[in-house]
């Protein structure tokens, strides 16, 4: 017999809002420039407002550094390099890096909320990916600081001096860690400029440096737009430039540095191919496709923005992909249920919309799942294009948004040809149950990072970087140290 009071079986599951509190982050109304271990007012007298892209609301006023401000920061870094940091025992430098890593772990929730607040990415990603990886990079390079002779056998490594580092807006804290950790471990000092739209986590990091009692001037953080970056690149007191950003700006930096003798590493754009073979575990592959392109709203230089599917499984793959896309939740970045957050800026949103329209105009077939977007803020529906030709702009240009282009192939050779048919060479993915096929594809794919049966996996011990117009040099791993040392004969 059925009990009359038995609860009815649920027929639908809805997600209740689960917002993370903003109260853990205490923002200042105005920020100066962090030079010589303290905040100072900008000599430029200029400021601009940084906003929350999900609400289009101002968060804080930030300084716009000019040539004189850059000069102050470089001189502070040079003084710290000559005076203390380069002369410090490597084991002592390691202690500072360990402290920074531990403090990041202790303040992880605070940094995660701020990353999502200023950048628009889902709190789930900030909490589970960005902040833990940032701390892991400091831990990793702390371990290398007193072992550099083992990193470069039969050579005598020494620091090169002052490193000017310019980072993008898609992973503000993680890119900061990628840049600063190896530079400090090798004995260099730093002047770092965060992206103008996402400066707040770098400015909060200055308080981490205070807590860690890092000697003044070892790390200087200055804010501003491209004009500030250009002054950093041109400054004669800088020994090394590290830039992550667009290919166009990377080329301009390379032209500026030609003949100067300054060291340079560039991590630039990408148009990665995610290749699905007919023997791939399809459900797992679909999750890899989703993670490859819709992670961080597609604001990822190594995003799997070109999907190459073997013809025999094309229809099944697209059906599963569209069904999975209908479950993606777009909305408040601070809601723990959110899968796709806000686009970082109005400028980026307009670029995405223009390239999507070009795909429609050129004849590709567009699919966007039913999705109610918030009324305020910058948002774009996760999008997939099928019936895409190699010549279409959406198959050639980096969109840097939640937009996937699907192409097909019949043979591995055709997949290689299509995957390499791009000016970029940053990353790729291969999905197959055959280990021999993975190795064969990896040998022929012209990409710096190749994932097998996964996508967007990072580890501090693994080098990351590209070929062709995706830049040169590596970040992460032992290779990431090489850009920050001069190697003398033993």
Coordinates of C-alpha atoms in Angstrom, one line a residue:
X1 CA 0.0 0.0 0.0
X2 CA 1.1 3.5 -0.7
X3 CA 1.2 5.9 2.2
X4 CA -1.1 8.9 1.7
X5 CA 1.4 11.3 3.2
X6 CA 4.4 10.2 1.1
X7 CA 6.1 13.1 -0.6
X8 CA 5.7 13.3 -4.3
X9 CA 8.6 12.4 -6.6
X10 CA 10.5 15.5 -7.8
X11 CA 10.2 16.1 -11.5
X12 CA 12.6 19.0 -11.9
X13 CA 15.7 20.3 -10.1
X14 CA 16.3 24.0 -9.9
X15 CA 19.4 25.7 -8.4
X16 CA 18.7 28.0 -5.6
X17 CA 21.0 31.1 -5.5
X18 CA 24.2 30.5 -3.6
X19 CA 26.0 33.8 -3.7
X20 CA 29.4 34.3 -2.1
X21 CA 29.5 37.3 0.3
X22 CA 31.2 40.4 -1.0
X23 CA 31.9 41.6 2.6
X24 CA 35.1 39.6 2.9
X25 CA 36.8 42.1 0.5
X26 CA 37.4 45.6 1.8
X27 CA 38.2 47.9 -1.1
X28 CA 39.8 51.3 -0.8
X29 CA 38.1 54.2 -2.5
X30 CA 41.4 55.2 -4.1
X31 CA 44.7 53.3 -4.8
X32 CA 48.1 54.7 -5.4
X33 CA 51.2 53.1 -6.9
X34 CA 53.1 50.5 -4.9
X35 CA 56.7 51.6 -5.2
X36 CA 59.6 51.0 -2.8
X37 CA 57.4 49.0 -0.4
X38 CA 54.6 51.6 0.1
X39 CA 51.8 53.2 -1.7
X40 CA 52.6 56.6 -3.2
X41 CA 50.5 59.1 -5.1
X42 CA 51.0 59.1 -8.9
X43 CA 53.2 61.9 -10.2
X44 CA 50.9 62.0 -13.2
X45 CA 47.9 63.1 -11.1
X46 CA 45.7 61.0 -13.2
X47 CA 43.3 58.3 -12.1
X48 CA 40.6 56.1 -13.7
X49 CA 37.8 54.0 -12.3
X50 CA 37.8 50.2 -12.4
X51 CA 34.4 48.5 -12.4
X52 CA 32.4 45.3 -11.7
X53 CA 31.6 44.0 -15.2
X54 CA 28.6 42.0 -13.9
X55 CA 26.9 45.1 -12.6
X56 CA 28.6 48.0 -14.4
X57 CA 29.2 49.5 -11.0
X58 CA 32.4 51.4 -10.0
X59 CA 34.7 49.5 -7.5
X60 CA 37.6 51.9 -6.9
X61 CA 39.7 54.7 -8.4
X62 CA 43.2 53.5 -9.6
X63 CA 46.3 55.5 -10.5
X64 CA 47.4 56.0 -14.0
X65 CA 51.2 55.9 -14.0
X66 CA 53.2 58.1 -16.4
X67 CA 56.8 58.1 -17.5
X68 CA 58.1 59.7 -14.2
X69 CA 56.2 57.1 -12.2
X70 CA 57.7 54.3 -14.2
X71 CA 61.1 55.8 -13.6
X72 CA 60.5 55.8 -9.9
X73 CA 59.4 52.2 -9.9
X74 CA 62.4 51.0 -12.0
X75 CA 64.9 52.9 -9.8
X76 CA 63.3 51.4 -6.7
X77 CA 63.7 47.9 -8.2
X78 CA 67.3 48.7 -9.2
X79 CA 68.1 49.9 -5.7
X80 CA 66.6 46.7 -4.2
X81 CA 68.5 44.5 -6.7
X82 CA 71.9 46.1 -6.1
X83 CA 71.4 46.6 -2.4
X84 CA 69.8 43.5 -1.0
X85 CA 67.9 41.0 -3.1
X86 CA 70.6 39.8 -5.5
X87 CA 73.1 39.5 -2.6
X88 CA 70.7 37.5 -0.4
X89 CA 71.4 33.9 0.1
X90 CA 69.1 31.8 -2.1
X91 CA 67.7 29.9 0.8
X92 CA 66.6 33.2 2.4
X93 CA 64.9 34.3 -0.9
X94 CA 63.1 31.0 -0.8
X95 CA 61.7 31.8 2.7
X96 CA 60.0 34.9 1.3
X97 CA 58.4 32.9 -1.5
X98 CA 57.2 30.3 0.9
X99 CA 55.7 33.1 3.1
X100 CA 53.9 34.6 0.1
X101 CA 52.5 31.2 -0.9
X102 CA 51.2 30.5 2.6
X103 CA 49.6 33.9 2.9
X104 CA 47.8 33.5 -0.4
X105 CA 46.4 30.2 0.9
X106 CA 45.3 31.8 4.1
X107 CA 43.6 34.7 2.2
X108 CA 42.3 32.5 -0.6
X109 CA 38.6 33.3 -0.1
X110 CA 39.3 37.0 -0.1
X111 CA 41.3 36.8 -3.3
X112 CA 38.8 34.5 -5.0
X113 CA 35.9 37.0 -4.4
X114 CA 38.0 39.9 -5.6
X115 CA 39.0 38.0 -8.8
X116 CA 35.4 37.4 -9.6
X117 CA 34.3 40.9 -8.6
X118 CA 36.7 42.7 -10.8
X119 CA 37.1 40.2 -13.6
X120 CA 33.7 38.7 -14.0
X121 CA 34.7 35.0 -13.8
X122 CA 32.7 32.5 -11.8
X123 CA 33.6 32.2 -8.2
X124 CA 33.9 28.5 -8.6
X125 CA 36.8 29.0 -11.0
X126 CA 38.5 31.7 -9.0
X127 CA 38.2 29.6 -5.8
X128 CA 39.2 26.2 -7.3
X129 CA 41.6 27.2 -10.1
X130 CA 43.1 30.7 -10.0
X131 CA 44.0 31.2 -6.4
X132 CA 45.2 27.6 -5.6
X133 CA 47.4 27.6 -8.7
X134 CA 48.8 31.1 -7.9
X135 CA 49.9 29.8 -4.4
X136 CA 51.2 26.6 -6.0
X137 CA 53.5 28.6 -8.3
X138 CA 55.1 30.4 -5.4
X139 CA 55.6 27.2 -3.5
X140 CA 57.1 25.6 -6.6
X141 CA 59.6 28.3 -7.3
X142 CA 60.5 28.7 -3.6
X143 CA 61.8 25.1 -3.9
X144 CA 64.0 26.1 -6.9
X145 CA 65.5 29.2 -5.3
X146 CA 68.4 27.5 -3.7
X147 CA 68.8 24.8 -6.4
X148 CA 69.4 26.8 -9.5
X149 CA 72.7 25.0 -10.2
X150 CA 70.7 21.8 -10.5
X151 CA 68.2 23.4 -12.9
X152 CA 71.1 24.3 -15.2
X153 CA 73.9 21.7 -14.8
X154 CA 77.5 22.7 -15.6
X155 CA 76.5 26.4 -15.7
X156 CA 76.6 29.2 -13.2
X157 CA 73.2 30.9 -13.1
X158 CA 73.0 34.5 -11.9
X159 CA 70.1 37.0 -11.8
X160 CA 69.8 39.4 -14.7
X161 CA 68.5 42.5 -12.9
X162 CA 65.2 44.4 -13.2
X163 CA 62.3 42.6 -14.8
X164 CA 59.3 44.6 -16.2
X165 CA 56.2 42.4 -16.4
X166 CA 52.9 43.2 -18.1
X167 CA 50.0 40.9 -17.5
X168 CA 46.5 40.5 -19.0
X169 CA 43.0 40.8 -17.5
X170 CA 41.8 37.2 -17.9
X171 CA 43.8 35.6 -15.1
X172 CA 45.0 38.6 -13.0
X173 CA 46.4 36.8 -9.9
X174 CA 47.6 33.7 -11.7
X175 CA 49.5 35.6 -14.3
X176 CA 51.0 37.7 -11.5
X177 CA 52.2 34.5 -9.9
X178 CA 53.5 33.1 -13.2
X179 CA 55.6 36.2 -13.6
X180 CA 56.8 37.2 -10.2
X181 CA 57.6 33.8 -8.6
X182 CA 60.4 32.7 -11.0
X183 CA 61.8 36.2 -11.2
X184 CA 62.2 36.4 -7.5
X185 CA 63.5 32.9 -7.1
X186 CA 66.3 33.7 -9.6
X187 CA 67.3 36.8 -7.6
X188 CA 65.7 39.5 -9.8
X189 CA 63.5 42.4 -8.8
X190 CA 60.2 43.3 -10.5
X191 CA 58.1 46.1 -11.8
X192 CA 54.7 44.7 -12.7
X193 CA 51.7 46.3 -14.4
X194 CA 48.3 44.6 -14.2
X195 CA 45.7 45.1 -16.9
X196 CA 43.9 48.4 -16.6
X197 CA 40.5 46.6 -16.2
X198 CA 41.5 44.2 -13.5
X199 CA 44.1 45.8 -11.2
X200 CA 42.5 45.1 -7.8
X201 CA 44.0 41.7 -7.1
X202 CA 47.5 42.9 -7.8
X203 CA 46.9 45.9 -5.5
X204 CA 45.6 43.5 -2.8
X205 CA 48.7 41.4 -3.4
X206 CA 50.8 44.4 -2.2
X207 CA 49.3 43.7 1.3
X208 CA 50.6 40.1 1.0
X209 CA 54.0 41.4 0.3
X210 CA 53.7 43.6 3.4
X211 CA 52.7 40.6 5.5
X212 CA 55.6 38.6 4.1
X213 CA 57.9 41.4 5.0
X214 CA 59.5 41.4 1.5
X215 CA 62.3 44.0 1.4
X216 CA 61.2 47.3 -0.1
X217 CA 61.5 47.7 -3.8
X218 CA 61.9 44.0 -4.6
X219 CA 58.4 44.0 -6.1
X220 CA 56.8 47.2 -7.4
X221 CA 53.3 47.3 -8.8
X222 CA 52.1 50.2 -10.9
X223 CA 48.8 50.6 -12.6
X224 CA 47.7 52.2 -15.9
X225 CA 46.8 51.5 -19.5
X226 CA 48.9 50.7 -22.5
X227 CA 50.8 54.0 -22.2
X228 CA 52.2 52.9 -18.9
X229 CA 53.2 49.5 -20.4
X230 CA 54.9 51.3 -23.3
X231 CA 57.0 53.4 -20.9
X232 CA 58.0 50.3 -19.0
X233 CA 59.2 48.6 -22.3
X234 CA 61.2 51.7 -23.4
X235 CA 62.8 52.4 -20.0
X236 CA 66.6 52.0 -20.3
X237 CA 66.9 50.6 -16.7
X238 CA 64.9 47.5 -17.4
X239 CA 66.8 44.3 -18.2
X240 CA 64.0 41.9 -19.1
X241 CA 60.5 42.3 -20.5
X242 CA 57.8 39.6 -19.9
X243 CA 54.5 40.2 -21.6
X244 CA 51.3 38.3 -21.8
X245 CA 48.6 39.7 -24.1
X246 CA 47.6 40.3 -27.7
X247 CA 49.7 39.4 -30.6
X248 CA 49.5 42.9 -32.0
X249 CA 51.0 44.4 -28.8
X250 CA 53.6 41.7 -28.6
X251 CA 54.8 42.6 -32.1
X252 CA 55.0 46.3 -31.2
X253 CA 57.1 45.4 -28.1
X254 CA 59.4 43.3 -30.2
X255 CA 59.9 46.2 -32.6
X256 CA 60.7 48.6 -29.7
X257 CA 63.2 46.3 -28.2
X258 CA 65.1 45.4 -31.4
X259 CA 68.8 46.2 -30.9
X260 CA 68.5 47.1 -27.3
X261 CA 69.9 43.8 -25.9
X262 CA 67.0 43.5 -23.4
X263 CA 65.6 40.0 -22.9
X264 CA 62.1 39.3 -24.0
X265 CA 59.5 36.6 -23.5
X266 CA 56.0 36.8 -25.1
X267 CA 52.9 34.7 -24.4
X268 CA 50.4 35.9 -27.0
X269 CA 47.1 34.8 -28.7
X270 CA 45.9 31.4 -29.7
X271 CA 43.3 29.6 -31.8
X272 CA 43.7 26.1 -30.5
X273 CA 42.3 22.9 -32.1
X274 CA 40.5 20.4 -29.9
X275 CA 40.6 17.2 -31.9
X276 CA 38.0 14.4 -31.3
X277 CA 38.6 11.0 -32.9
X278 CA 35.9 8.4 -33.4
X279 CA 37.3 6.1 -30.6
X280 CA 37.2 8.9 -28.0
X281 CA 35.2 8.5 -24.8
X282 CA 32.5 10.8 -26.1
X283 CA 30.8 12.0 -22.9
X284 CA 34.2 12.7 -21.4
X285 CA 35.2 14.5 -24.6
X286 CA 32.1 16.7 -24.5
X287 CA 33.0 17.8 -21.0
X288 CA 36.5 18.6 -22.3
X289 CA 35.0 20.7 -25.1
X290 CA 32.9 22.6 -22.7
X291 CA 35.8 23.2 -20.3
X292 CA 38.0 24.0 -23.3
X293 CA 35.9 26.9 -24.6
X294 CA 33.4 28.1 -22.0
X295 CA 35.8 28.1 -19.0
X296 CA 36.3 31.8 -17.9
X297 CA 33.9 32.9 -20.6
X298 CA 36.4 31.8 -23.3
X299 CA 38.8 34.5 -22.0
X300 CA 41.7 32.0 -22.3
X301 CA 44.6 32.3 -24.7
X302 CA 44.8 28.5 -25.0
X303 CA 41.0 28.0 -25.3
X304 CA 39.9 25.1 -27.5
X305 CA 38.0 27.5 -29.8
X306 CA 38.2 25.2 -32.9
X307 CA 36.6 21.8 -32.5
X308 CA 37.8 19.2 -35.0
X309 CA 35.4 16.2 -35.0
X310 CA 35.9 13.0 -37.0
X311 CA 33.1 12.7 -39.6
X312 CA 31.8 9.4 -38.4
X313 CA 30.8 10.8 -34.9
X314 CA 30.0 14.3 -35.9
X315 CA 26.2 14.2 -35.5
X316 CA 26.4 12.3 -32.1
X317 CA 29.0 14.8 -30.8
X318 CA 27.1 17.9 -31.8
X319 CA 23.9 16.5 -30.3
X320 CA 25.6 15.8 -27.0
X321 CA 27.3 19.1 -27.1
X322 CA 24.1 21.1 -27.6
X323 CA 22.4 19.1 -24.9
X324 CA 25.2 19.9 -22.5
X325 CA 25.2 23.6 -23.4
X326 CA 21.5 23.8 -22.4
X327 CA 22.6 23.1 -18.8
X328 CA 25.2 25.9 -18.6
X329 CA 24.2 28.6 -16.1
X330 CA 25.1 32.1 -17.1
X331 CA 24.9 34.8 -14.5
X332 CA 26.2 36.3 -11.3
X333 CA 29.9 35.5 -11.0
X334 CA 29.7 35.4 -7.2
X335 CA 27.0 32.7 -7.3
X336 CA 28.6 29.3 -6.7
X337 CA 26.2 27.7 -9.3
X338 CA 27.3 29.9 -12.1
X339 CA 29.2 28.2 -15.0
X340 CA 29.7 31.3 -17.3
X341 CA 30.2 34.7 -15.8
X342 CA 30.4 38.2 -17.2
X343 CA 32.5 39.4 -20.2
X344 CA 35.4 41.5 -18.8
X345 CA 34.6 44.8 -20.5
X346 CA 32.2 46.5 -23.0
X347 CA 35.1 46.7 -25.5
X348 CA 35.6 42.9 -25.4
X349 CA 31.9 42.3 -25.6
X350 CA 31.7 44.4 -28.7
X351 CA 34.6 42.5 -30.3
X352 CA 32.9 39.1 -29.6
X353 CA 29.6 40.3 -31.0
X354 CA 31.3 41.6 -34.2
X355 CA 33.1 38.4 -34.9
X356 CA 30.0 36.3 -34.2
X357 CA 28.1 38.4 -36.7
X358 CA 30.8 37.8 -39.2
X359 CA 30.3 34.1 -38.8
X360 CA 26.6 34.5 -39.4
X361 CA 27.2 36.7 -42.5
X362 CA 29.7 34.2 -43.9
X363 CA 27.2 31.4 -43.8
X364 CA 28.0 29.4 -40.7
X365 CA 25.1 27.9 -38.7
X366 CA 24.8 29.4 -35.2
X367 CA 23.4 27.7 -32.1
X368 CA 22.8 29.4 -28.8
X369 CA 21.0 27.6 -26.0
X370 CA 17.9 29.3 -24.4
X371 CA 19.4 31.7 -21.9
X372 CA 18.1 34.7 -19.9
X373 CA 20.8 37.2 -19.4
X374 CA 21.0 39.7 -16.6
X375 CA 19.7 43.1 -17.4
X376 CA 22.8 44.9 -16.3
X377 CA 26.4 44.0 -17.0
X378 CA 28.3 42.6 -20.0
X379 CA 27.1 39.1 -21.0
X380 CA 27.2 36.8 -24.0
X381 CA 25.4 33.5 -24.5
X382 CA 27.6 30.4 -25.0
X383 CA 27.7 29.9 -28.8
X384 CA 28.6 27.2 -31.2
X385 CA 29.0 27.5 -35.0
X386 CA 28.7 24.5 -37.3
X387 CA 29.1 24.4 -41.1
X388 CA 32.3 26.4 -40.7
X389 CA 34.9 26.8 -43.5
X390 CA 38.6 27.1 -42.8
X391 CA 38.6 30.6 -44.4
X392 CA 35.9 32.1 -42.1
X393 CA 37.1 34.7 -39.7
X394 CA 35.6 32.7 -36.7
X395 CA 38.0 29.9 -37.7
X396 CA 41.0 32.1 -38.1
X397 CA 40.8 35.0 -35.6
X398 CA 41.0 34.8 -31.9
X399 CA 37.6 35.7 -30.5
X400 CA 38.5 35.5 -26.8
X401 CA 34.9 34.8 -25.8
X402 CA 32.5 31.8 -25.3
X403 CA 32.3 31.0 -29.0
X404 CA 33.2 27.6 -30.6
X405 CA 33.7 26.8 -34.3
X406 CA 33.2 23.2 -35.4
X407 CA 35.0 21.6 -38.4
X408 CA 35.2 18.0 -39.5
X409 CA 38.0 15.7 -40.7
X410 CA 38.3 12.1 -42.0
X411 CA 41.9 11.1 -41.4
X412 CA 44.6 12.0 -38.8
X413 CA 46.6 13.7 -41.6
X414 CA 43.6 15.9 -42.4
X415 CA 43.2 16.8 -38.7
X416 CA 46.9 17.8 -38.5
X417 CA 46.6 19.9 -41.6
X418 CA 43.5 21.7 -40.4
X419 CA 44.8 22.1 -36.8
X420 CA 48.1 23.6 -38.0
X421 CA 46.4 25.9 -40.5
X422 CA 46.6 29.0 -38.3
X423 CA 49.1 31.7 -37.5
X424 CA 49.0 30.7 -33.9
X425 CA 50.6 27.8 -32.1
X426 CA 49.8 27.9 -28.4
X427 CA 47.9 24.7 -27.5
X428 CA 45.9 21.7 -28.8
X429 CA 43.8 18.8 -27.4
X430 CA 43.6 15.2 -28.6
X431 CA 40.8 12.8 -27.6
X432 CA 41.4 9.1 -28.4
X433 CA 41.8 5.8 -26.6
X434 CA 45.0 5.0 -28.5
X435 CA 48.2 6.1 -26.8
X436 CA 50.2 5.6 -30.0
X437 CA 47.9 8.0 -31.8
X438 CA 48.2 10.6 -29.1
X439 CA 52.0 10.5 -29.4
X440 CA 51.9 10.6 -33.2
X441 CA 49.6 13.6 -33.2
X442 CA 51.7 15.4 -30.6
X443 CA 54.8 15.1 -32.7
X444 CA 53.0 16.7 -35.7
X445 CA 50.9 19.4 -34.0
X446 CA 52.7 22.7 -34.0
X447 CA 51.6 23.8 -30.6
X448 CA 53.5 24.5 -27.3
X449 CA 51.1 22.6 -25.1
X450 CA 49.1 19.5 -26.1
X451 CA 46.5 17.9 -23.8
X452 CA 45.5 14.3 -24.1
X453 CA 42.0 13.3 -23.1
X454 CA 41.7 16.5 -21.0
X455 CA 41.9 20.2 -21.5
X456 CA 43.0 23.4 -19.7
X457 CA 45.0 21.5 -17.1
X458 CA 47.9 23.4 -15.6
X459 CA 50.7 22.5 -13.2
X460 CA 53.5 24.7 -11.9
X461 CA 56.1 22.1 -12.9
X462 CA 54.9 22.0 -16.5
X463 CA 56.2 24.7 -19.0
X464 CA 53.6 26.7 -20.9
X465 CA 54.2 28.8 -24.1
X466 CA 53.8 28.8 -27.9
X467 CA 55.2 29.0 -31.3
X468 CA 54.6 31.3 -34.3
X469 CA 52.4 34.2 -33.5
X470 CA 51.6 32.8 -30.1
X471 CA 55.0 34.0 -28.9
X472 CA 58.2 32.5 -27.6
X473 CA 59.7 31.6 -24.2
X474 CA 58.1 29.4 -21.6
X475 CA 56.5 30.0 -18.2
X476 CA 56.3 27.4 -15.5
X477 CA 58.6 24.5 -14.7
X478 CA 62.4 24.6 -14.9
X479 CA 62.0 26.3 -18.3
X480 CA 60.3 29.3 -16.7
X481 CA 63.5 30.0 -14.7
X482 CA 65.6 30.3 -17.8
X483 CA 64.2 33.6 -18.9
X484 CA 65.3 35.1 -15.6
X485 CA 68.9 34.0 -15.3
X486 CA 72.2 34.6 -17.1
X487 CA 74.1 31.4 -17.5
X488 CA 77.9 31.6 -17.2
X489 CA 80.3 28.7 -17.9
X490 CA 81.0 26.7 -14.8

